[in-house]
Amino acid sequence: MALGQTRSRAVTQFLRNVIRLLRNPDLKKEYNQVLNEYVQLKHIVPVPSPYPDNDSRHSYLPHHAAIKPERSTTKIRVVFNTSSDTSNGQSLAGPVLQSDLTTLLLKWRLFRYVFNEDIEKIYRQILVHSDHTLFQRVLFRNTQVRPFMISS
């Protein structure tokens, strides 16, 4: 079964995000810095030109800014929406694998010691096989709007 078209939904989300960030130049600058960091770290890489826009094998992930103004360091992060439906109702997201937070916290009471860690950039450090990067394209504008893909 084909995944369906994803580019039009990703473009719509991209433009909504651009309009939202244009209202606040500081947040726009910070959002672009975050995505430029992805490029510098090679967590996303440019798609080689020419790139077909209508190829149904390619999947574009909508993304937007998640803003937390109360944070003192990074007030903004990029959220990639893998659960966004494609043109035929499919999505890249699978089943929810993490436990309910309440259940998890109650289970912690059973143990004498509990380890908790905030692993920075963990999901961007998972190796994606090069055959699968065509399913993880994102639209980003540093100088022009062009597709990038999650690095393999």
PDB file of N, CA, C and O in Angstrom, residues 102-149:
ATOM      1  N   THR A 102       1.276   8.787  34.450  1.00  0.00           N
ATOM      2  CA  THR A 102       0.798   8.511  35.812  1.00  0.00           C
ATOM      3  C   THR A 102       1.211   7.112  36.248  1.00  0.00           C
ATOM      4  O   THR A 102       1.707   6.915  37.367  1.00  0.00           O
ATOM      5  N   THR A 103       1.013   6.123  35.384  1.00  0.00           N
ATOM      6  CA  THR A 103       1.401   4.748  35.694  1.00  0.00           C
ATOM      7  C   THR A 103       2.902   4.653  35.939  1.00  0.00           C
ATOM      8  O   THR A 103       3.358   4.000  36.882  1.00  0.00           O
ATOM      9  N   LEU A 104       3.662   5.317  35.099  1.00  0.00           N
ATOM     10  CA  LEU A 104       5.124   5.301  35.239  1.00  0.00           C
ATOM     11  C   LEU A 104       5.552   5.890  36.582  1.00  0.00           C
ATOM     12  O   LEU A 104       6.390   5.309  37.287  1.00  0.00           O
ATOM     13  N   LEU A 105       4.982   7.019  36.955  1.00  0.00           N
ATOM     14  CA  LEU A 105       5.338   7.647  38.231  1.00  0.00           C
ATOM     15  C   LEU A 105       4.936   6.778  39.426  1.00  0.00           C
ATOM     16  O   LEU A 105       5.672   6.690  40.410  1.00  0.00           O
ATOM     17  N   LEU A 106       3.800   6.112  39.338  1.00  0.00           N
ATOM     18  CA  LEU A 106       3.377   5.222  40.424  1.00  0.00           C
ATOM     19  C   LEU A 106       4.301   4.010  40.537  1.00  0.00           C
ATOM     20  O   LEU A 106       4.596   3.545  41.637  1.00  0.00           O
ATOM     21  N   LYS A 107       4.766   3.494  39.409  1.00  0.00           N
ATOM     22  CA  LYS A 107       5.698   2.355  39.439  1.00  0.00           C
ATOM     23  C   LYS A 107       7.013   2.739  40.105  1.00  0.00           C
ATOM     24  O   LYS A 107       7.653   1.917  40.751  1.00  0.00           O
ATOM     25  N   TRP A 108       7.436   3.995  39.937  1.00  0.00           N
ATOM     26  CA  TRP A 108       8.698   4.443  40.525  1.00  0.00           C
ATOM     27  C   TRP A 108       8.681   4.321  42.051  1.00  0.00           C
ATOM     28  O   TRP A 108       9.718   4.172  42.670  1.00  0.00           O
ATOM     29  N   ARG A 109       7.527   4.380  42.632  1.00  0.00           N
ATOM     30  CA  ARG A 109       7.420   4.291  44.089  1.00  0.00           C
ATOM     31  C   ARG A 109       7.823   2.910  44.597  1.00  0.00           C
ATOM     32  O   ARG A 109       8.098   2.729  45.781  1.00  0.00           O
ATOM     33  N   LEU A 110       7.854   1.909  43.709  1.00  0.00           N
ATOM     34  CA  LEU A 110       8.190   0.549  44.110  1.00  0.00           C
ATOM     35  C   LEU A 110       9.690   0.332  44.274  1.00  0.00           C
ATOM     36  O   LEU A 110      10.109  -0.658  44.862  1.00  0.00           O
ATOM     37  N   PHE A 111      10.495   1.238  43.759  1.00  0.00           N
ATOM     38  CA  PHE A 111      11.943   1.049  43.746  1.00  0.00           C
ATOM     39  C   PHE A 111      12.622   2.020  44.712  1.00  0.00           C
ATOM     40  O   PHE A 111      12.177   3.141  44.906  1.00  0.00           O
ATOM     41  N   ARG A 112      13.726   1.537  45.270  1.00  0.00           N
ATOM     42  CA  ARG A 112      14.482   2.371  46.193  1.00  0.00           C
ATOM     43  C   ARG A 112      15.256   3.445  45.439  1.00  0.00           C
ATOM     44  O   ARG A 112      15.362   4.581  45.893  1.00  0.00           O
ATOM     45  N   TYR A 113      15.816   3.077  44.274  1.00  0.00           N
ATOM     46  CA  TYR A 113      16.584   4.024  43.458  1.00  0.00           C
ATOM     47  C   TYR A 113      15.976   4.081  42.063  1.00  0.00           C
ATOM     48  O   TYR A 113      15.577   3.058  41.516  1.00  0.00           O
ATOM     49  N   VAL A 114      15.941   5.277  41.527  1.00  0.00           N
ATOM     50  CA  VAL A 114      15.400   5.479  40.187  1.00  0.00           C
ATOM     51  C   VAL A 114      16.379   6.358  39.424  1.00  0.00           C
ATOM     52  O   VAL A 114      16.898   7.335  39.955  1.00  0.00           O
ATOM     53  N   PHE A 115      16.649   5.987  38.187  1.00  0.00           N
ATOM     54  CA  PHE A 115      17.526   6.790  37.328  1.00  0.00           C
ATOM     55  C   PHE A 115      16.672   7.590  36.358  1.00  0.00           C
ATOM     56  O   PHE A 115      15.722   7.073  35.769  1.00  0.00           O
ATOM     57  N   ASN A 116      17.028   8.830  36.217  1.00  0.00           N
ATOM     58  CA  ASN A 116      16.337   9.711  35.293  1.00  0.00           C
ATOM     59  C   ASN A 116      17.398  10.476  34.515  1.00  0.00           C
ATOM     60  O   ASN A 116      18.371  10.943  35.098  1.00  0.00           O
ATOM     61  N   GLU A 117      17.211  10.596  33.221  1.00  0.00           N
ATOM     62  CA  GLU A 117      18.220  11.262  32.405  1.00  0.00           C
ATOM     63  C   GLU A 117      17.535  12.009  31.282  1.00  0.00           C
ATOM     64  O   GLU A 117      16.569  11.534  30.694  1.00  0.00           O
ATOM     65  N   ASP A 118      18.038  13.172  30.983  1.00  0.00           N
ATOM     66  CA  ASP A 118      17.591  13.937  29.825  1.00  0.00           C
ATOM     67  C   ASP A 118      18.716  13.858  28.804  1.00  0.00           C
ATOM     68  O   ASP A 118      19.742  14.497  28.957  1.00  0.00           O
ATOM     69  N   ILE A 119      18.520  13.025  27.816  1.00  0.00           N
ATOM     70  CA  ILE A 119      19.569  12.801  26.828  1.00  0.00           C
ATOM     71  C   ILE A 119      19.365  13.782  25.680  1.00  0.00           C
ATOM     72  O   ILE A 119      18.395  13.688  24.938  1.00  0.00           O
ATOM     73  N   GLU A 120      20.296  14.712  25.574  1.00  0.00           N
ATOM     74  CA  GLU A 120      20.180  15.768  24.568  1.00  0.00           C
ATOM     75  C   GLU A 120      20.313  15.203  23.163  1.00  0.00           C
ATOM     76  O   GLU A 120      21.215  14.427  22.874  1.00  0.00           O
ATOM     77  N   LYS A 121      19.400  15.579  22.302  1.00  0.00           N
ATOM     78  CA  LYS A 121      19.435  15.250  20.878  1.00  0.00           C
ATOM     79  C   LYS A 121      19.379  13.750  20.597  1.00  0.00           C
ATOM     80  O   LYS A 121      19.862  13.297  19.575  1.00  0.00           O
ATOM     81  N   ILE A 122      18.807  12.960  21.500  1.00  0.00           N
ATOM     82  CA  ILE A 122      18.810  11.503  21.351  1.00  0.00           C
ATOM     83  C   ILE A 122      18.157  11.052  20.055  1.00  0.00           C
ATOM     84  O   ILE A 122      18.687  10.222  19.335  1.00  0.00           O
ATOM     85  N   TYR A 123      16.997  11.603  19.714  1.00  0.00           N
ATOM     86  CA  TYR A 123      16.287  11.112  18.539  1.00  0.00           C
ATOM     87  C   TYR A 123      16.965  11.503  17.245  1.00  0.00           C
ATOM     88  O   TYR A 123      16.803  10.833  16.238  1.00  0.00           O
ATOM     89  N   ARG A 124      17.738  12.563  17.266  1.00  0.00           N
ATOM     90  CA  ARG A 124      18.472  12.940  16.057  1.00  0.00           C
ATOM     91  C   ARG A 124      19.768  12.149  15.926  1.00  0.00           C
ATOM     92  O   ARG A 124      20.461  12.276  14.935  1.00  0.00           O
ATOM     93  N   GLN A 125      20.105  11.339  16.896  1.00  0.00           N
ATOM     94  CA  GLN A 125      21.330  10.568  16.829  1.00  0.00           C
ATOM     95  C   GLN A 125      21.076   9.102  16.489  1.00  0.00           C
ATOM     96  O   GLN A 125      22.002   8.307  16.460  1.00  0.00           O
ATOM     97  N   ILE A 126      19.839   8.747  16.233  1.00  0.00           N
ATOM     98  CA  ILE A 126      19.522   7.382  15.829  1.00  0.00           C
ATOM     99  C   ILE A 126      19.828   7.253  14.348  1.00  0.00           C
ATOM    100  O   ILE A 126      19.341   8.040  13.534  1.00  0.00           O
ATOM    101  N   LEU A 127      20.619   6.269  14.000  1.00  0.00           N
ATOM    102  CA  LEU A 127      21.020   6.070  12.613  1.00  0.00           C
ATOM    103  C   LEU A 127      19.832   5.604  11.781  1.00  0.00           C
ATOM    104  O   LEU A 127      19.162   4.645  12.130  1.00  0.00           O
ATOM    105  N   VAL A 128      19.562   6.322  10.711  1.00  0.00           N
ATOM    106  CA  VAL A 128      18.501   5.966   9.782  1.00  0.00           C
ATOM    107  C   VAL A 128      19.175   5.391   8.544  1.00  0.00           C
ATOM    108  O   VAL A 128      20.059   6.022   7.961  1.00  0.00           O
ATOM    109  N   HIS A 129      18.783   4.190   8.137  1.00  0.00           N
ATOM    110  CA  HIS A 129      19.367   3.569   6.954  1.00  0.00           C
ATOM    111  C   HIS A 129      19.096   4.444   5.732  1.00  0.00           C
ATOM    112  O   HIS A 129      18.011   5.017   5.604  1.00  0.00           O
ATOM    113  N   SER A 130      20.059   4.557   4.846  1.00  0.00           N
ATOM    114  CA  SER A 130      19.925   5.445   3.686  1.00  0.00           C
ATOM    115  C   SER A 130      18.726   5.098   2.809  1.00  0.00           C
ATOM    116  O   SER A 130      18.166   5.967   2.143  1.00  0.00           O
ATOM    117  N   ASP A 131      18.279   3.840   2.818  1.00  0.00           N
ATOM    118  CA  ASP A 131      17.078   3.465   2.056  1.00  0.00           C
ATOM    119  C   ASP A 131      15.812   4.100   2.635  1.00  0.00           C
ATOM    120  O   ASP A 131      14.797   4.189   1.958  1.00  0.00           O
ATOM    121  N   HIS A 132      15.868   4.527   3.897  1.00  0.00           N
ATOM    122  CA  HIS A 132      14.677   5.037   4.570  1.00  0.00           C
ATOM    123  C   HIS A 132      14.648   6.554   4.685  1.00  0.00           C
ATOM    124  O   HIS A 132      13.644   7.107   5.145  1.00  0.00           O
ATOM    125  N   THR A 133      15.724   7.238   4.301  1.00  0.00           N
ATOM    126  CA  THR A 133      15.732   8.695   4.433  1.00  0.00           C
ATOM    127  C   THR A 133      14.726   9.363   3.510  1.00  0.00           C
ATOM    128  O   THR A 133      14.298  10.478   3.785  1.00  0.00           O
ATOM    129  N   LEU A 134      14.303   8.694   2.452  1.00  0.00           N
ATOM    130  CA  LEU A 134      13.306   9.300   1.565  1.00  0.00           C
ATOM    131  C   LEU A 134      11.958   9.450   2.248  1.00  0.00           C
ATOM    132  O   LEU A 134      11.102  10.193   1.792  1.00  0.00           O
ATOM    133  N   PHE A 135      11.759   8.771   3.386  1.00  0.00           N
ATOM    134  CA  PHE A 135      10.522   8.896   4.152  1.00  0.00           C
ATOM    135  C   PHE A 135      10.596  10.014   5.187  1.00  0.00           C
ATOM    136  O   PHE A 135       9.634  10.243   5.913  1.00  0.00           O
ATOM    137  N   GLN A 136      11.734  10.680   5.297  1.00  0.00           N
ATOM    138  CA  GLN A 136      11.912  11.682   6.347  1.00  0.00           C
ATOM    139  C   GLN A 136      12.461  12.981   5.778  1.00  0.00           C
ATOM    140  O   GLN A 136      13.498  13.466   6.198  1.00  0.00           O
ATOM    141  N   ARG A 137      11.769  13.550   4.846  1.00  0.00           N
ATOM    142  CA  ARG A 137      12.163  14.835   4.290  1.00  0.00           C
ATOM    143  C   ARG A 137      11.450  15.946   5.042  1.00  0.00           C
ATOM    144  O   ARG A 137      10.330  15.778   5.514  1.00  0.00           O
ATOM    145  N   VAL A 138      12.125  17.074   5.158  1.00  0.00           N
ATOM    146  CA  VAL A 138      11.538  18.264   5.778  1.00  0.00           C
ATOM    147  C   VAL A 138      11.809  19.452   4.878  1.00  0.00           C
ATOM    148  O   VAL A 138      12.791  19.466   4.136  1.00  0.00           O
ATOM    149  N   LEU A 139      10.931  20.434   4.929  1.00  0.00           N
ATOM    150  CA  LEU A 139      11.137  21.670   4.186  1.00  0.00           C
ATOM    151  C   LEU A 139      11.715  22.704   5.137  1.00  0.00           C
ATOM    152  O   LEU A 139      11.247  22.864   6.261  1.00  0.00           O
ATOM    153  N   PHE A 140      12.749  23.391   4.682  1.00  0.00           N
ATOM    154  CA  PHE A 140      13.429  24.381   5.515  1.00  0.00           C
ATOM    155  C   PHE A 140      13.933  25.477   4.608  1.00  0.00           C
ATOM    156  O   PHE A 140      14.390  25.218   3.494  1.00  0.00           O
ATOM    157  N   ARG A 141      13.852  26.709   5.072  1.00  0.00           N
ATOM    158  CA  ARG A 141      14.342  27.834   4.287  1.00  0.00           C
ATOM    159  C   ARG A 141      15.457  28.521   5.062  1.00  0.00           C
ATOM    160  O   ARG A 141      15.209  29.136   6.080  1.00  0.00           O
ATOM    161  N   ASN A 142      16.686  28.381   4.584  1.00  0.00           N
ATOM    162  CA  ASN A 142      17.743  29.238   5.106  1.00  0.00           C
ATOM    163  C   ASN A 142      17.974  30.372   4.107  1.00  0.00           C
ATOM    164  O   ASN A 142      18.017  31.516   4.478  1.00  0.00           O
ATOM    165  N   THR A 143      18.070  30.055   2.823  1.00  0.00           N
ATOM    166  CA  THR A 143      18.097  31.098   1.802  1.00  0.00           C
ATOM    167  C   THR A 143      16.955  30.917   0.826  1.00  0.00           C
ATOM    168  O   THR A 143      16.427  31.863   0.305  1.00  0.00           O
ATOM    169  N   GLN A 144      16.565  29.672   0.586  1.00  0.00           N
ATOM    170  CA  GLN A 144      15.421  29.360  -0.270  1.00  0.00           C
ATOM    171  C   GLN A 144      14.731  28.125   0.293  1.00  0.00           C
ATOM    172  O   GLN A 144      15.329  27.376   1.041  1.00  0.00           O
ATOM    173  N   VAL A 145      13.477  27.940  -0.068  1.00  0.00           N
ATOM    174  CA  VAL A 145      12.758  26.760   0.412  1.00  0.00           C
ATOM    175  C   VAL A 145      13.248  25.570  -0.381  1.00  0.00           C
ATOM    176  O   VAL A 145      13.189  25.557  -1.608  1.00  0.00           O
ATOM    177  N   ARG A 146      13.780  24.592   0.310  1.00  0.00           N
ATOM    178  CA  ARG A 146      14.235  23.368  -0.343  1.00  0.00           C
ATOM    179  C   ARG A 146      14.140  22.215   0.620  1.00  0.00           C
ATOM    180  O   ARG A 146      14.146  22.413   1.836  1.00  0.00           O
ATOM    181  N   PRO A 147      14.041  21.009   0.099  1.00  0.00           N
ATOM    182  CA  PRO A 147      13.915  19.863   0.997  1.00  0.00           C
ATOM    183  C   PRO A 147      15.260  19.432   1.590  1.00  0.00           C
ATOM    184  O   PRO A 147      16.300  19.517   0.937  1.00  0.00           O
ATOM    185  N   PHE A 148      15.203  19.000   2.811  1.00  0.00           N
ATOM    186  CA  PHE A 148      16.311  18.356   3.490  1.00  0.00           C
ATOM    187  C   PHE A 148      15.807  16.990   3.889  1.00  0.00           C
ATOM    188  O   PHE A 148      14.607  16.737   3.934  1.00  0.00           O
ATOM    189  N   MET A 149      16.705  16.061   4.205  1.00  0.00           N
ATOM    190  CA  MET A 149      16.268  14.769   4.714  1.00  0.00           C
ATOM    191  C   MET A 149      17.042  14.442   5.961  1.00  0.00           C
ATOM    192  O   MET A 149      18.170  14.920   6.156  1.00  0.00           O
TER     193      MET A 149
END
